Amino acid sequence: MRRLLFLCICLSMAVAQNAADKVTVIKAGNLLDVKSGEIRHNQVIVVRGSKIESISDGSAKRMPAGATVIDIPRGTVLPGLIDSHTHIFLQGEDPAQGGYDANILQQGIALRAARATVSVRRALEQGFTSLRDLETEGAGYGDVEIKQAIDAGYIPGPRLFVATRAISTTGGYNLEGYAPELNMPKGAQIVDGPVEARKAAREQLEHGADWIKVYMTHRSWLGKNGELVSQPTLTVEELKAVVDEAHGWQRKVACHAYSGIGLRRALDGGCDSIEHGLDLDDAAVAQMLKQGTWYCPTLAAYYMDWAPETTAAGQRDRKRASVHGPSFQRAMKAGVKIVFGTDIGGIPWSEPMAQEFPRMTELGMSPIEAIRSATVRPAEMLDRQGELGVIAPGALADLIAVDGDPRADIHALANVQFVMKDGSVFKNEIRSAK
Ligand SMILES: [Zn+2]
């Protein structure tokens, strides 16, 4: 038995050594430098193991001996994309399918995990080589384990930055609307008071959270003057306990916040990223600039699953979408740091993730800025500058190819034909490929 174990270890070391030595050369007809926004023609990218070793002008470069050569003469090669707001354990909230609650009440943990493996695969197929997954919605620490399964090579998927259970307060999260004597499960960890808040953060960090997710607003409705009103959840003191704990672990805190008191508390409490930010006023934008807060707007999700127009919920849904665009534009014009996020999972995984890009450009963001919001910007937010979101020597070899030039037509990002993650080719539908 011991000898067998020794043999297995030797074999796996040999496989790892092989992977580390593997050399792939990508000949890119058009390589997008996302930082400068320029296309460089006829570039040779040498990938050794999981990293990019060098990039050089094709006419000057000799191919390394024994390298696998991948020719991508047409289209555009660019860094693997990063979605900064996903839910791999959620499968849509369509009321006709039972809404949010059906995810928790009708699907056991093994089924949810099985479906999460499909979610991560779908993300990778669409060119998303990293995800910041912002909570499992009642599936506990399942995201940590899906991440382990990907990292160990059991299943294909993007690099995951996970938030585990998320935190909200009593009255601050689903499931709700059931008889009060029923003790319903909640999609987030419920805390009341700074002591419980800090304890929840400690538990989540102990069990593998890379980020802490906090719901700083919950319900929303139309106020007396037709304005969007959001119910605040945690107090500033409660949030500060979470932020203090997370920052001590050198981790960050993402706050779901729509508008009003809860949004203000999120900023006063020192959160690192505002999620959704449906109605950022001038004061919120100024505070975000001052504090260096990131903004992940998740626009497209708010144009879906509207309740009927004649209902209060339907009017609220329309109001959310109508204030969201101007809020995004206010933040963008002021120079707030914006990252791309789809909130996919909240919408079905059958939706194309790239649909968020034209939502951003239709509101005035340039295509190259939209591309940066899904590459270099989140790399900085995730403290992985130089490693993720760029094609440069020393960076991880996460790169994709799309048909056409996404600077001229942002919709090109919906047509990903080649995906490499960590130096391994996951998808290659380049027509000239042998
Ligand atoms: Zn979300």
CSV table of C-alpha atoms in Angstrom, one decimal, residues 158-378:
chain,number,residue,atom,x,y,z
A,158,PRO,CA,-12.9,29.9,-13.9
A,159,ARG,CA,-10.6,31.0,-11.0
A,160,LEU,CA,-13.0,31.7,-8.2
A,161,PHE,CA,-12.9,34.4,-5.5
A,162,VAL,CA,-15.7,33.4,-3.2
A,163,ALA,CA,-17.8,35.1,-0.5
A,164,THR,CA,-19.5,32.0,1.1
A,165,ARG,CA,-22.8,32.8,3.0
A,166,ALA,CA,-23.1,36.6,3.0
A,167,ILE,CA,-24.4,38.6,5.9
A,168,SER,CA,-27.7,40.4,6.6
A,169,THR,CA,-30.0,41.2,9.5
A,170,THR,CA,-33.3,40.0,10.9
A,171,GLY,CA,-35.9,41.2,8.4
A,172,GLY,CA,-33.1,41.7,5.8
A,173,TYR,CA,-33.2,38.6,3.6
A,174,ASN,CA,-35.2,35.8,2.0
A,175,LEU,CA,-36.9,33.5,2.5
A,176,GLU,CA,-39.8,35.6,3.8
A,177,GLY,CA,-43.5,35.9,3.5
A,178,TYR,CA,-44.2,32.6,5.2
A,179,ALA,CA,-46.3,32.0,8.4
A,180,PRO,CA,-44.3,33.6,11.3
A,181,GLU,CA,-44.4,30.4,13.3
A,182,LEU,CA,-42.3,28.7,10.6
A,183,ASN,CA,-38.6,28.8,11.0
A,184,MET,CA,-37.6,29.3,7.4
A,185,PRO,CA,-34.1,28.9,6.1
A,186,LYS,CA,-32.4,32.2,5.0
A,187,GLY,CA,-30.3,32.8,1.9
A,188,ALA,CA,-27.7,34.7,4.0
A,189,GLN,CA,-26.3,34.5,7.5
A,190,ILE,CA,-28.5,36.6,9.8
A,191,VAL,CA,-26.8,38.8,12.4
A,192,ASP,CA,-28.0,41.4,14.9
A,193,GLY,CA,-25.5,43.5,16.7
A,194,PRO,CA,-21.8,44.1,16.2
A,195,VAL,CA,-20.8,41.0,18.2
A,196,GLU,CA,-22.8,38.7,15.9
A,197,ALA,CA,-21.7,40.5,12.8
A,198,ARG,CA,-18.0,40.1,13.7
A,199,LYS,CA,-18.6,36.5,14.6
A,200,ALA,CA,-20.2,35.7,11.3
A,201,ALA,CA,-17.3,37.4,9.4
A,202,ARG,CA,-14.9,35.3,11.5
A,203,GLU,CA,-16.8,32.1,10.7
A,204,GLN,CA,-16.9,32.8,7.0
A,205,LEU,CA,-13.2,33.8,6.8
A,206,GLU,CA,-12.3,30.7,8.8
A,207,HIS,CA,-14.1,28.5,6.3
A,208,GLY,CA,-12.5,30.0,3.2
A,209,ALA,CA,-14.2,33.3,2.2
A,210,ASP,CA,-12.0,35.4,0.0
A,211,TRP,CA,-14.5,38.3,0.2
A,212,ILE,CA,-17.3,39.1,2.7
A,213,LYS,CA,-20.6,40.0,1.1
A,214,VAL,CA,-23.0,42.2,3.1
A,215,TYR,CA,-26.6,43.2,2.3
A,216,MET,CA,-26.9,46.8,3.3
A,217,THR,CA,-30.3,47.2,1.8
A,218,HIS,CA,-33.1,44.7,1.2
A,219,ARG,CA,-36.7,45.6,0.2
A,220,SER,CA,-37.3,48.5,-2.1
A,221,TRP,CA,-40.5,50.3,-3.1
A,222,LEU,CA,-41.7,53.6,-4.4
A,223,GLY,CA,-41.9,56.5,-1.9
A,224,LYS,CA,-44.6,59.2,-1.6
A,225,ASN,CA,-42.9,61.3,-4.4
A,226,GLY,CA,-42.3,58.3,-6.6
A,227,GLU,CA,-38.7,58.0,-5.6
A,228,LEU,CA,-36.9,54.6,-5.0
A,229,VAL,CA,-36.8,53.8,-1.3
A,230,SER,CA,-34.6,51.0,0.1
A,231,GLN,CA,-34.9,49.3,3.5
A,232,PRO,CA,-31.6,49.6,5.3
A,233,THR,CA,-30.3,46.5,7.1
A,234,LEU,CA,-27.0,46.6,9.1
A,235,THR,CA,-26.1,49.6,11.2
A,236,VAL,CA,-22.8,51.4,10.7
A,237,GLU,CA,-21.5,49.8,13.9
A,238,GLU,CA,-22.5,46.3,12.7
A,239,LEU,CA,-20.9,46.9,9.3
A,240,LYS,CA,-17.7,48.4,10.8
A,241,ALA,CA,-17.3,45.2,12.9
A,242,VAL,CA,-17.4,43.1,9.6
A,243,VAL,CA,-15.1,45.4,7.7
A,244,ASP,CA,-12.6,45.6,10.6
A,245,GLU,CA,-12.5,41.9,10.8
A,246,ALA,CA,-12.2,41.3,7.1
A,247,HIS,CA,-9.5,44.0,6.7
A,248,GLY,CA,-7.5,42.4,9.5
A,249,TRP,CA,-7.4,39.2,7.4
A,250,GLN,CA,-6.5,41.4,4.4
A,251,ARG,CA,-9.8,40.6,2.8
A,252,LYS,CA,-12.4,42.9,1.4
A,253,VAL,CA,-16.1,43.6,1.8
A,254,ALA,CA,-18.6,43.9,-1.0
A,255,CYS,CA,-21.9,45.7,0.0
A,256,HIS,CA,-25.2,45.2,-1.8
A,257,ALA,CA,-26.7,48.7,-1.6
A,258,TYR,CA,-29.4,50.4,-3.7
A,259,SER,CA,-29.9,53.8,-2.3
A,260,GLY,CA,-30.6,56.1,0.7
A,261,ILE,CA,-29.8,55.2,4.3
A,262,GLY,CA,-28.4,51.8,3.6
A,263,LEU,CA,-26.1,53.1,0.9
A,264,ARG,CA,-24.8,55.8,3.2
A,265,ARG,CA,-24.2,53.3,6.0
A,266,ALA,CA,-22.3,51.1,3.5
A,267,LEU,CA,-20.0,53.9,2.7
A,268,ASP,CA,-19.7,55.2,6.2
A,269,GLY,CA,-18.9,51.7,7.3
A,270,GLY,CA,-16.0,51.5,4.9
A,271,CYS,CA,-17.1,48.8,2.4
A,272,ASP,CA,-14.7,48.2,-0.5
A,273,SER,CA,-17.2,47.7,-3.3
A,274,ILE,CA,-20.8,48.9,-3.8
A,275,GLU,CA,-22.9,46.3,-5.6
A,276,HIS,CA,-25.8,47.5,-7.9
A,277,GLY,CA,-25.8,51.1,-6.5
A,278,LEU,CA,-29.1,51.7,-8.3
A,279,ASP,CA,-29.4,55.3,-7.1
A,280,LEU,CA,-26.0,56.8,-6.3
A,281,ASP,CA,-26.5,60.5,-5.5
A,282,ASP,CA,-23.8,63.1,-5.8
A,283,ALA,CA,-22.8,62.7,-2.1
A,284,ALA,CA,-22.4,58.9,-2.6
A,285,VAL,CA,-20.4,59.4,-5.7
A,286,ALA,CA,-18.1,62.0,-3.9
A,287,GLN,CA,-17.6,59.6,-1.0
A,288,MET,CA,-16.8,56.7,-3.3
A,289,LEU,CA,-14.2,58.8,-5.0
A,290,LYS,CA,-12.7,59.9,-1.7
A,291,GLN,CA,-12.6,56.4,-0.2
A,292,GLY,CA,-11.6,54.7,-3.5
A,293,THR,CA,-14.7,52.5,-3.4
A,294,TRP,CA,-15.3,50.2,-6.3
A,295,TYR,CA,-18.7,50.2,-8.2
A,296,CYS,CA,-20.1,47.0,-9.7
A,297,PRO,CA,-23.4,48.2,-11.3
A,298,THR,CA,-24.8,44.9,-12.8
A,299,LEU,CA,-27.1,46.8,-15.2
A,300,ALA,CA,-28.6,44.1,-17.4
A,301,ALA,CA,-30.2,42.0,-14.6
A,302,TYR,CA,-32.5,45.0,-13.7
A,303,TYR,CA,-34.1,44.9,-17.2
A,304,MET,CA,-35.4,41.3,-16.6
A,305,ASP,CA,-38.2,39.5,-14.7
A,306,TRP,CA,-40.3,42.7,-14.2
A,307,ALA,CA,-43.6,42.2,-12.4
A,308,PRO,CA,-46.7,43.4,-14.3
A,309,GLU,CA,-46.8,47.1,-14.8
A,310,THR,CA,-50.1,47.6,-12.9
A,311,THR,CA,-48.6,46.1,-9.7
A,312,ALA,CA,-46.6,48.0,-7.0
A,313,ALA,CA,-43.7,45.5,-7.6
A,314,GLY,CA,-43.9,46.1,-11.3
A,315,GLN,CA,-43.7,49.9,-10.9
A,316,ARG,CA,-40.8,49.5,-8.5
A,317,ASP,CA,-39.0,47.2,-11.1
A,318,ARG,CA,-39.4,49.9,-13.8
A,319,LYS,CA,-38.2,52.6,-11.4
A,320,ARG,CA,-35.1,50.6,-10.5
A,321,ALA,CA,-34.1,50.4,-14.2
A,322,SER,CA,-34.9,54.0,-14.9
A,323,VAL,CA,-32.7,55.4,-12.0
A,324,HIS,CA,-29.9,52.9,-12.6
A,325,GLY,CA,-28.7,54.3,-15.9
A,326,PRO,CA,-28.3,57.9,-14.7
A,327,SER,CA,-26.6,56.6,-11.5
A,328,PHE,CA,-24.1,54.6,-13.6
A,329,GLN,CA,-23.5,57.7,-15.7
A,330,ARG,CA,-23.0,60.0,-12.7
A,331,ALA,CA,-20.4,57.6,-11.3
A,332,MET,CA,-18.7,57.1,-14.6
A,333,LYS,CA,-18.4,60.8,-15.4
A,334,ALA,CA,-17.0,61.5,-11.9
A,335,GLY,CA,-14.3,58.8,-12.4
A,336,VAL,CA,-15.5,56.2,-9.9
A,337,LYS,CA,-13.7,52.8,-10.5
A,338,ILE,CA,-16.2,50.6,-12.2
A,339,VAL,CA,-16.1,46.8,-12.6
A,340,PHE,CA,-18.1,44.6,-14.9
A,341,GLY,CA,-20.7,42.3,-13.1
A,342,THR,CA,-23.6,40.3,-14.4
A,343,ASP,CA,-25.3,39.1,-11.2
A,344,ILE,CA,-25.8,35.9,-13.3
A,345,GLY,CA,-27.5,33.2,-11.2
A,346,GLY,CA,-30.0,36.0,-10.2
A,347,ILE,CA,-30.8,35.7,-13.9
A,348,PRO,CA,-30.6,32.2,-15.5
A,349,TRP,CA,-27.2,30.9,-16.5
A,350,SER,CA,-28.6,30.4,-20.0
A,351,GLU,CA,-28.4,34.2,-20.5
A,352,PRO,CA,-25.3,35.4,-22.3
A,353,MET,CA,-23.0,37.0,-19.8
A,354,ALA,CA,-21.6,39.4,-22.4
A,355,GLN,CA,-25.0,41.1,-22.6
A,356,GLU,CA,-23.8,43.4,-19.8
A,357,PHE,CA,-21.1,45.0,-22.1
A,358,PRO,CA,-23.6,46.7,-24.5
A,359,ARG,CA,-25.6,47.9,-21.5
A,360,MET,CA,-22.5,49.8,-20.4
A,361,THR,CA,-21.6,51.2,-23.7
A,362,GLU,CA,-25.2,52.3,-24.5
A,363,LEU,CA,-25.0,54.4,-21.4
A,364,GLY,CA,-21.8,56.1,-22.7
A,365,MET,CA,-18.9,54.0,-21.6
A,366,SER,CA,-16.4,53.5,-24.4
A,367,PRO,CA,-15.9,49.9,-25.5
A,368,ILE,CA,-12.3,49.9,-24.3
A,369,GLU,CA,-13.4,51.1,-20.9
A,370,ALA,CA,-16.0,48.4,-20.8
A,371,ILE,CA,-13.3,45.8,-21.6
A,372,ARG,CA,-11.0,47.3,-18.9
A,373,SER,CA,-13.9,47.0,-16.4
A,374,ALA,CA,-13.7,43.2,-17.0
A,375,THR,CA,-9.9,42.9,-17.1
A,376,VAL,CA,-7.4,45.3,-15.6
A,377,ARG,CA,-9.8,47.0,-13.2
A,378,PRO,CA,-11.1,44.0,-11.4
